[in-house]
PDB file of C-alpha atoms and ligand atoms in Angstrom:
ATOM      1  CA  UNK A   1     -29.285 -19.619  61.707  1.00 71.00           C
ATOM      2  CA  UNK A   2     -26.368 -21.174  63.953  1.00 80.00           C
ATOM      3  CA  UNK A   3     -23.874 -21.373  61.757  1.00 95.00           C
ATOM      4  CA  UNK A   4     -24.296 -17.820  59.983  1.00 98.00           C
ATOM      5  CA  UNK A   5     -21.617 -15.273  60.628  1.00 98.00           C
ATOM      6  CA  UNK A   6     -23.876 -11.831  60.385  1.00 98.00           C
ATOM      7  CA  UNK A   7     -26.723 -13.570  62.761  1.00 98.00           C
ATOM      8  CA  UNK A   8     -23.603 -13.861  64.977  1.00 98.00           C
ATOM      9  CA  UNK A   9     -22.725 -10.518  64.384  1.00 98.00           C
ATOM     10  CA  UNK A  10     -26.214  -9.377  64.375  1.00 98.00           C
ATOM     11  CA  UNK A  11     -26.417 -11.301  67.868  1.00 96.00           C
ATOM     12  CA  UNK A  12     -23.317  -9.794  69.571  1.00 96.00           C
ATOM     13  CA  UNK A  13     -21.612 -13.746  69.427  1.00 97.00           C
ATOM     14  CA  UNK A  14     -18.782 -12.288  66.745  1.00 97.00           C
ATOM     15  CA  UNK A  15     -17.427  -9.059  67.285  1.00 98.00           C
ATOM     16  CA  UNK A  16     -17.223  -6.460  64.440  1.00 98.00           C
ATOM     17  CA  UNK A  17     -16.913  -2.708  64.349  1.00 98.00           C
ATOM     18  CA  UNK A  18     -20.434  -1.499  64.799  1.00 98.00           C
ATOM     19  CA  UNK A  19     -21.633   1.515  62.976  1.00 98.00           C
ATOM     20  CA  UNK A  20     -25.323   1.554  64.087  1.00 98.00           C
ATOM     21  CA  UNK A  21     -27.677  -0.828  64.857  1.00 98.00           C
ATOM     22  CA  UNK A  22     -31.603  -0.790  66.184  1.00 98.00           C
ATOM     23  CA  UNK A  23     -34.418  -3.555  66.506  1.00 98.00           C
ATOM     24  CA  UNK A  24     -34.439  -3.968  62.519  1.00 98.00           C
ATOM     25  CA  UNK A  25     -31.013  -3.657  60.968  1.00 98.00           C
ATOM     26  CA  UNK A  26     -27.267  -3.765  62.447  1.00 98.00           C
ATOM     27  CA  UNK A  27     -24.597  -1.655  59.971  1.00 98.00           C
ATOM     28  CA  UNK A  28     -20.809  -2.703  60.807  1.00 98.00           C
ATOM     29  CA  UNK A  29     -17.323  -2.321  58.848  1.00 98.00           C
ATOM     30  CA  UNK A  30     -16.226  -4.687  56.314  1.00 98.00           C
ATOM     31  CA  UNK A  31     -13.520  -7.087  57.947  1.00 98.00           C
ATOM     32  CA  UNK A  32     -11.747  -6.418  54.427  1.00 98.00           C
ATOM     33  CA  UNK A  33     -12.643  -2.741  52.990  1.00 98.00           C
ATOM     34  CA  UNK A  34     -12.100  -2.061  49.494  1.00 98.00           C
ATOM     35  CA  UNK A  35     -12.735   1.343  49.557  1.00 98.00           C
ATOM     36  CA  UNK A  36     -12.236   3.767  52.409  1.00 98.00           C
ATOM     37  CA  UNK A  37     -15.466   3.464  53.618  1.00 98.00           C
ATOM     38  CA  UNK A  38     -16.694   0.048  53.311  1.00 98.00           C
ATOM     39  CA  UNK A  39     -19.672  -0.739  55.518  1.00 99.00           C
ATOM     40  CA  UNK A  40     -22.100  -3.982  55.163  1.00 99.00           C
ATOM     41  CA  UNK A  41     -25.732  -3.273  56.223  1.00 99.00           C
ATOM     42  CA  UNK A  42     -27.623  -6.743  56.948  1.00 98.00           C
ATOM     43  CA  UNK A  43     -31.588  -7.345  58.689  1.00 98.00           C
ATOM     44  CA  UNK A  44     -31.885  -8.302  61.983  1.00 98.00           C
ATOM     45  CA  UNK A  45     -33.391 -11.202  60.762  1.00 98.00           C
ATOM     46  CA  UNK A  46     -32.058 -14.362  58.757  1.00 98.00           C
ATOM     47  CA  UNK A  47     -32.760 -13.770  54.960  1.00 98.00           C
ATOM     48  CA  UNK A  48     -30.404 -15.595  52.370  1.00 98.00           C
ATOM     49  CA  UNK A  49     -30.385 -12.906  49.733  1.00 98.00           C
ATOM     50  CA  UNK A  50     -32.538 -10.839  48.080  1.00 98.00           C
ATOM     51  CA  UNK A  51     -34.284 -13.878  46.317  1.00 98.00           C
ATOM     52  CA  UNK A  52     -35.459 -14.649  49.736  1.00 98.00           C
ATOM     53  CA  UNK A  53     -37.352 -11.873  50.267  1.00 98.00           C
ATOM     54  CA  UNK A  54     -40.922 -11.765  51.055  1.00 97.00           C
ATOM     55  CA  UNK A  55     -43.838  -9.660  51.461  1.00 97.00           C
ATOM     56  CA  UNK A  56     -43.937  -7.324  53.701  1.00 96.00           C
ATOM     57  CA  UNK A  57     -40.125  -6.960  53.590  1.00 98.00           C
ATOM     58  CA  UNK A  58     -39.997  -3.941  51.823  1.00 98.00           C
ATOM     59  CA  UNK A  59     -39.750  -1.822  54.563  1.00 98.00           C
ATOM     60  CA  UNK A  60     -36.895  -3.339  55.782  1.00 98.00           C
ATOM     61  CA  UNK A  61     -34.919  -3.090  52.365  1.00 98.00           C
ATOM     62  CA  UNK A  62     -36.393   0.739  52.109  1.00 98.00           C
ATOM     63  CA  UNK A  63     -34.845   1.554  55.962  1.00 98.00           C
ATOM     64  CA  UNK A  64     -31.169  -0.276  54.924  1.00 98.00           C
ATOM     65  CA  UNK A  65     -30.767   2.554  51.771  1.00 98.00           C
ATOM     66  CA  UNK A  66     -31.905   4.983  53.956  1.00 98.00           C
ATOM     67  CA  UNK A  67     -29.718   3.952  56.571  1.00 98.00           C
ATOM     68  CA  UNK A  68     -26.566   3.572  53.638  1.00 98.00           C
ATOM     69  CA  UNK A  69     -27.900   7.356  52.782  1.00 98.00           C
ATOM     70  CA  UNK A  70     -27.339   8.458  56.289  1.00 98.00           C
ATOM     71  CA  UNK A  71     -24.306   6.816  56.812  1.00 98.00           C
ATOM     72  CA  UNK A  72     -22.797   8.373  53.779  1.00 98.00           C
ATOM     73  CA  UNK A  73     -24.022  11.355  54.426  1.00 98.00           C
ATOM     74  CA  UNK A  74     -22.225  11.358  57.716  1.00 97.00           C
ATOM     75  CA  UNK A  75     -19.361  10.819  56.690  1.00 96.00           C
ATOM     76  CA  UNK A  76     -19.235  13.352  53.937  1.00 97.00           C
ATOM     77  CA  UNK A  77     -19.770  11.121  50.666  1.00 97.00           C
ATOM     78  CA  UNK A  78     -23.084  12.900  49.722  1.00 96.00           C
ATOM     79  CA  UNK A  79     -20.870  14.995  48.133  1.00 96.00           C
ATOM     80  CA  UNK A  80     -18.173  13.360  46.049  1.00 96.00           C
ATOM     81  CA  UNK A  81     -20.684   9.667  45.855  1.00 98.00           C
ATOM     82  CA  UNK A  82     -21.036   6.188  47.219  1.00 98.00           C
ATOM     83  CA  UNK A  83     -22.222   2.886  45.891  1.00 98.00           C
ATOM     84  CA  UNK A  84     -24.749   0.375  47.595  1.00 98.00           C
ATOM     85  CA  UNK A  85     -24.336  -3.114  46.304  1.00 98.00           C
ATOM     86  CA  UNK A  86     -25.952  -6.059  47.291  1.00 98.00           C
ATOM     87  CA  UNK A  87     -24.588  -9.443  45.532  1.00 98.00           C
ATOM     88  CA  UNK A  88     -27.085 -11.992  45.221  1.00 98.00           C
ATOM     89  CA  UNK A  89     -26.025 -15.685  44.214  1.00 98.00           C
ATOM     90  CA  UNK A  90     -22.537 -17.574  42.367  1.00 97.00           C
ATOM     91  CA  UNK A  91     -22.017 -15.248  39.783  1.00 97.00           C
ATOM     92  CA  UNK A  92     -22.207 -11.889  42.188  1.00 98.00           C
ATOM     93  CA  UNK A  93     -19.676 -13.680  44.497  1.00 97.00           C
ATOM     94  CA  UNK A  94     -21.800 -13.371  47.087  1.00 98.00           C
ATOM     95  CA  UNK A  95     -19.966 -15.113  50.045  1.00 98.00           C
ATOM     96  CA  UNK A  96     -21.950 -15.121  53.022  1.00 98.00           C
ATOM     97  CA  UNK A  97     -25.744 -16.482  52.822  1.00 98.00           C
ATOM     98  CA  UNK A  98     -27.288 -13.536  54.867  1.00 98.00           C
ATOM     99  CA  UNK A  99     -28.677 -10.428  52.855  1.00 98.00           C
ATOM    100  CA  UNK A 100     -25.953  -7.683  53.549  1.00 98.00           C
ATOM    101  CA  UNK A 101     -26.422  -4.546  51.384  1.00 99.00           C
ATOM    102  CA  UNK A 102     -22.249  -3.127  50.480  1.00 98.00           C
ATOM    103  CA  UNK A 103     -21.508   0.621  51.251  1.00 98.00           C
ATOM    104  CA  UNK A 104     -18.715   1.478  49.639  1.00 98.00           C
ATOM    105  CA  UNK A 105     -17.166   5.215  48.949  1.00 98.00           C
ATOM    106  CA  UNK A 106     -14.182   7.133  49.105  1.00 97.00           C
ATOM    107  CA  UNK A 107     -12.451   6.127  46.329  1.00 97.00           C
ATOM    108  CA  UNK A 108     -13.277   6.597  41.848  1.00 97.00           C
ATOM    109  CA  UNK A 109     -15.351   3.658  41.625  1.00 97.00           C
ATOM    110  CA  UNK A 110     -15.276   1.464  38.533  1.00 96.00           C
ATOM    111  CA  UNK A 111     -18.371   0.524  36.445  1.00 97.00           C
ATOM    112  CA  UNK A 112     -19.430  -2.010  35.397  1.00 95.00           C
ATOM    113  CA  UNK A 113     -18.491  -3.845  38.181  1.00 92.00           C
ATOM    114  CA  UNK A 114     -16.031  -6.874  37.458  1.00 84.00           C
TER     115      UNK A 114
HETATM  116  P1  5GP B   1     -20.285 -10.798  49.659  1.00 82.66           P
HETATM  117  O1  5GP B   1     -19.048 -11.314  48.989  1.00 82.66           O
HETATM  118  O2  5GP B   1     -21.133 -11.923  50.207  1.00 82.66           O
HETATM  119  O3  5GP B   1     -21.072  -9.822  48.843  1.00 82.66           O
HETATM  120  O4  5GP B   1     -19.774  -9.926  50.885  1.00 82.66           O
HETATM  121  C1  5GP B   1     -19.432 -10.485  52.108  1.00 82.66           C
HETATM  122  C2  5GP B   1     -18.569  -9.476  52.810  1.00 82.66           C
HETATM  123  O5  5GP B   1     -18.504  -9.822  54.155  1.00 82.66           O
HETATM  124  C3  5GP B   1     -17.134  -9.423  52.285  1.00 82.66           C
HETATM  125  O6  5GP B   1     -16.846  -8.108  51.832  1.00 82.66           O
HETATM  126  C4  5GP B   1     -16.299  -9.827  53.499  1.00 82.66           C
HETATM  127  O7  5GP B   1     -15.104  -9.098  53.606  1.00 82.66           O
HETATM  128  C5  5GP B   1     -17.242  -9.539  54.661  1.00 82.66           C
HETATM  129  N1  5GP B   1     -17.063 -10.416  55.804  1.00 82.66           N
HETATM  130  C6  5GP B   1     -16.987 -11.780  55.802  1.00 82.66           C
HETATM  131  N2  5GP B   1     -16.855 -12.248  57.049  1.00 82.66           N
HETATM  132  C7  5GP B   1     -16.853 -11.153  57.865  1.00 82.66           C
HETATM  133  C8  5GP B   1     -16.738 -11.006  59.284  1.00 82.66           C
HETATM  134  O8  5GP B   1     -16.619 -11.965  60.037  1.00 82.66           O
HETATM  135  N3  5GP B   1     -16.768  -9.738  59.775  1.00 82.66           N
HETATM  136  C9  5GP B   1     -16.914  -8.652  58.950  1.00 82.66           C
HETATM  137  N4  5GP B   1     -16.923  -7.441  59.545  1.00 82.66           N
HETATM  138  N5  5GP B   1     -17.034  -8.758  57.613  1.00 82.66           N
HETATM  139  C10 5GP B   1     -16.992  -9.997  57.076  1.00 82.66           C
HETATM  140 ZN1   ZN B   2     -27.789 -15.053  59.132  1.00 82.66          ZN
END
């Protein structure tokens, strides 16, 4: 997709703070954190959202929450908690059209969500 921003990111064209990354998913900072640790985990590949996905892609969505797991872990939220969020569609707010699963700790979360 030429015009996405995380294939650009995914691709090296946009620099962002890169957390991890290997052949199937690339994990990065949030460009605007709302929590002290506020990482975006997206595929390798172009998917819209999670209505796009298709067979055979549940590996993929398996290795991001492991990878949101580890990452947490890491950095000591295993403890205390985190929250994974992926927004899918108008009403989620999702803003950019490439699957990107939220990591988001440090902080009292609120639920529900607003
Ligand atoms: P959404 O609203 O689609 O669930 O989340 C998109 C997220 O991407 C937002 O939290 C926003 O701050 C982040 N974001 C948008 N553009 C960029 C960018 O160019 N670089 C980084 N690192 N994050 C971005
Ligand atoms: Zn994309």
């Amino acid at each position: 997709m030429e015009d996405c921003i995380f294939c650009k990111i995914a691709h090296g064209q946009v620099e962002s703070q890169i957390v991890y990354q290997d052949e199937h998913l690339v994990a990065f900072d949030d460009i605007n954190p709302q929590a002290p640790m506020h990482v975006l985990i997206i595929p390798r590949v172009h998917i819209s959202s999670l209505l796009e996905l298709g067979d055979g892609d549940e590996e993929l969505v398996g290795r991001a929450h492991r990878l949101a797991a580890r990452i947490a872990r890491e950095r000591g939220y295993d403890r205390r908690g985190f929250r994974v969020v992926a927004n899918c569609g108008q009403d989620a707010g999702q803003s950019v059209p490439h699957l990107h699963f939220h990591v988001i700790g440090g902080r009292a979360l609120q639920w529900p969500p607003g």
